[in-house]
Amino acid sequence: MPPPEKVIGVVGKTNVGKSTLFSALTLARVKIANHPFTTIEPNVGVGYVRIKCAHVELGLPSCNPRSGACIRGERFVPVKIMDVAGLIPGASQGRGLGNKFMDDLRQADVLIHVVDASGSTDPEGKPAKPGSFDPVEEARLIQAEIDEWFWGVVKRLWETKIQRGLLNVTDQVDYLARNLSGLSVRKQHVVEALRATGLEGKNLKNWTLDDVRSFSLAVRRLSKPIIIAANKVDIPEARDNVKRLKEFFGENIVVPVSSLAELLLRRLAEEGVLSYLPGDPRFEILDERKLTPQYKRALELVEENVLKVYGSTGVQTLVNKAVLEVLRLIPVYPVEDANKFSDHHGNVLPDVYLVPKGTTARELAYMIHTELGEGFLYAINARTKERVGEDYVLEFGDVIKVVSAKARK
Ligand SMILES: Nc1nc2c(ncn2[C@@H]2O[C@H](COP(=O)(O)OP(=O)(O)OP(=O)(O)O)[C@@H](O)[C@H]2O)c(=O)[nH]1
Ligand SMILES: [Mg+2]
């Protein structure tokens, strides 16, 4: 089976720019408007992690991606993105649209929490003058809502399902992982949450509701880690707030972002007006004639207030951070021909798999095809042409051919 598809969920207060970010990531046309609760049904689409394509280092003229794209030596590897309805404080108690829509995010592996860093929306998402509201407070309150939502789901599961089966539980970790799998909770998350809460030695039958709650909060942090998109940094009032968000949540967790700037750049690039790749620190105008004075002015602002100050729109950074740093996935390229770096049709580097750090050659073989895994003999590191065994731990950017006793059907 190919590596399990990872899902990035976009969450946050209502009217902070979640759908704008989603649209900038996927180029999907979705409803965007400056009032609360524009999005009701979730939007699902494909965004991309950006990495240097191996074909460049290998000295090959080009490659043939089966999905995603390779542009100017930059490889764009697909990941699933989900944009859902917004929250307001008290959502877990049913305020606003309540928590109903958060349930769409059960399958998310990592959350991008969009915060209005310009402080130009009130706690209910109504537009206000920039600088009127505190984004640190907004982020704190919304994260508390996310914790409450998760706890609500775990508590319900506990009361309706987990508690009932406790009598016959032999393997506690496995039992919890199985029962929480609908929330995308994996065994490793359970192990780490038990350790973090000191509950690993305590029999499940003796857990109090407080134990369940602290376990639930720990599992939320591990199974749905959050990074913050400090959005609307094109508005100058956001600058100080970005600093404060970083102080409060950590330098590594907060990414300054202008979703609006990214959306503008990507749409104009799509129309051939400018040359710009997501994540680039600059753009180049290709066709002045197609540029209206309004767009021209908007691009000047993007240049002055976003690119010069922050180095990029931050949107690509978010996806790369979520996938490569938070989920700790690495890209590897399975090939069938280690000399041509291709599949058997001659397609060069057709696939990129995003696999967990620590994945072995044999595990990769199973991801390509069950039979390749079962009949695994050895693998070839196509960069060095060295043979490696089943326990070889894959490295970032490895190009791997698996040699198996069983043919791939
Ligand atoms: N200045 C600025 N405005 C932005 C940015 N991102 C979004 N907006 C504006 O914020 C408003 C809300 O955007 P949406 O993307 O609809 O927000 P949302 O979070 O999806 O809202 P709901 O679905 O209603 O919860 C729109 O007017 C956007 O143009 C940004 O980076 N900068
Ligand atoms: Mg929306």
PDB file of C-alpha atoms and ligand atoms in Angstrom, residues 12-21 31-40 83-87 114 231-235 257-261, ligand 1:
ATOM      1  CA  GLY A  12      -9.405  28.936  13.141  1.00  0.00           C
ATOM      2  CA  LYS A  13     -11.789  31.631  14.184  1.00  0.00           C
ATOM      3  CA  THR A  14     -14.384  32.568  11.597  1.00  0.00           C
ATOM      4  CA  ASN A  15     -13.481  35.225   9.010  1.00  0.00           C
ATOM      5  CA  VAL A  16      -9.704  35.128   9.500  1.00  0.00           C
ATOM      6  CA  GLY A  17      -8.770  33.867   6.010  1.00  0.00           C
ATOM      7  CA  LYS A  18      -8.946  30.070   6.159  1.00  0.00           C
ATOM      8  CA  SER A  19     -10.636  29.752   2.775  1.00  0.00           C
ATOM      9  CA  THR A  20      -8.292  32.332   1.270  1.00  0.00           C
ATOM     10  CA  LEU A  21      -5.368  30.212   2.480  1.00  0.00           C
ATOM     11  CA  LYS A  31     -16.374  31.144  -1.253  1.00  0.00           C
ATOM     12  CA  ILE A  32     -14.425  33.966   0.377  1.00  0.00           C
ATOM     13  CA  ALA A  33     -16.120  36.965   1.983  1.00  0.00           C
ATOM     14  CA  ASN A  34     -15.510  39.467   4.734  1.00  0.00           C
ATOM     15  CA  HIS A  35     -18.182  38.266   7.136  1.00  0.00           C
ATOM     16  CA  PRO A  36     -18.436  35.397   9.620  1.00  0.00           C
ATOM     17  CA  PHE A  37     -19.407  31.862   8.621  1.00  0.00           C
ATOM     18  CA  THR A  38     -18.937  32.084   4.875  1.00  0.00           C
ATOM     19  CA  THR A  39     -17.773  28.463   4.736  1.00  0.00           C
ATOM     20  CA  ILE A  40     -20.225  25.839   5.943  1.00  0.00           C
ATOM     21  CA  ASP A  83     -10.790  23.840   4.960  1.00  0.00           C
ATOM     22  CA  VAL A  84     -13.700  23.794   7.382  1.00  0.00           C
ATOM     23  CA  ALA A  85     -16.219  26.172   8.905  1.00  0.00           C
ATOM     24  CA  GLY A  86     -14.866  28.672  11.431  1.00  0.00           C
ATOM     25  CA  LEU A  87     -15.131  28.693  15.195  1.00  0.00           C
ATOM     26  CA  VAL A 114      -5.138  30.536  10.969  1.00  0.00           C
ATOM     27  CA  ASN A 231      -2.333  35.708   8.646  1.00  0.00           C
ATOM     28  CA  LYS A 232      -2.878  39.143   7.051  1.00  0.00           C
ATOM     29  CA  VAL A 233       0.724  40.268   7.569  1.00  0.00           C
ATOM     30  CA  ASP A 234       0.244  42.542   4.546  1.00  0.00           C
ATOM     31  CA  ILE A 235      -1.502  44.834   7.051  1.00  0.00           C
ATOM     32  CA  VAL A 257       1.556  34.621   6.292  1.00  0.00           C
ATOM     33  CA  SER A 258      -0.332  36.669   3.767  1.00  0.00           C
ATOM     34  CA  SER A 259      -2.845  34.337   2.171  1.00  0.00           C
ATOM     35  CA  LEU A 260      -4.241  37.198   0.145  1.00  0.00           C
ATOM     36  CA  ALA A 261      -0.823  38.007  -1.335  1.00  0.00           C
TER      37      ALA A 261
HETATM   38  N1  LIG B   1      -5.521  41.837   4.199  1.00  0.00           N
HETATM   39  C1  LIG B   1      -5.745  40.526   4.153  1.00  0.00           C
HETATM   40  N2  LIG B   1      -7.003  40.070   4.125  1.00  0.00           N
HETATM   41  C2  LIG B   1      -7.181  38.735   4.078  1.00  0.00           C
HETATM   42  C3  LIG B   1      -6.100  37.806   4.063  1.00  0.00           C
HETATM   43  N3  LIG B   1      -6.612  36.555   4.024  1.00  0.00           N
HETATM   44  C4  LIG B   1      -7.947  36.689   3.987  1.00  0.00           C
HETATM   45  N4  LIG B   1      -8.300  37.995   4.006  1.00  0.00           N
HETATM   46  C5  LIG B   1      -9.661  38.539   3.964  1.00  0.00           C
HETATM   47  O1  LIG B   1     -10.403  38.082   5.074  1.00  0.00           O
HETATM   48  C6  LIG B   1     -11.785  37.901   4.739  1.00  0.00           C
HETATM   49  C7  LIG B   1     -12.246  36.512   5.122  1.00  0.00           C
HETATM   50  O2  LIG B   1     -11.608  35.557   4.312  1.00  0.00           O
HETATM   51  P1  LIG B   1     -12.076  34.032   4.236  1.00  0.00           P
HETATM   52  O3  LIG B   1     -10.996  33.295   3.543  1.00  0.00           O
HETATM   53  O4  LIG B   1     -13.461  33.938   3.686  1.00  0.00           O
HETATM   54  O5  LIG B   1     -12.088  33.657   5.794  1.00  0.00           O
HETATM   55  P2  LIG B   1     -12.536  32.291   6.526  1.00  0.00           P
HETATM   56  O6  LIG B   1     -11.676  32.150   7.699  1.00  0.00           O
HETATM   57  O7  LIG B   1     -12.586  31.175   5.548  1.00  0.00           O
HETATM   58  O8  LIG B   1     -14.012  32.689   6.987  1.00  0.00           O
HETATM   59  P3  LIG B   1     -15.291  31.766   7.338  1.00  0.00           P
HETATM   60  O9  LIG B   1     -15.388  30.668   6.345  1.00  0.00           O
HETATM   61  O10 LIG B   1     -16.422  32.741   7.216  1.00  0.00           O
HETATM   62  O11 LIG B   1     -15.088  31.292   8.727  1.00  0.00           O
HETATM   63  C8  LIG B   1     -11.877  38.170   3.230  1.00  0.00           C
HETATM   64  O12 LIG B   1     -12.309  39.503   3.045  1.00  0.00           O
HETATM   65  C9  LIG B   1     -10.444  38.018   2.756  1.00  0.00           C
HETATM   66  O13 LIG B   1     -10.142  38.774   1.601  1.00  0.00           O
HETATM   67  C10 LIG B   1      -4.775  38.339   4.100  1.00  0.00           C
HETATM   68  O14 LIG B   1      -3.760  37.621   4.079  1.00  0.00           O
HETATM   69  N5  LIG B   1      -4.669  39.702   4.152  1.00  0.00           N
END
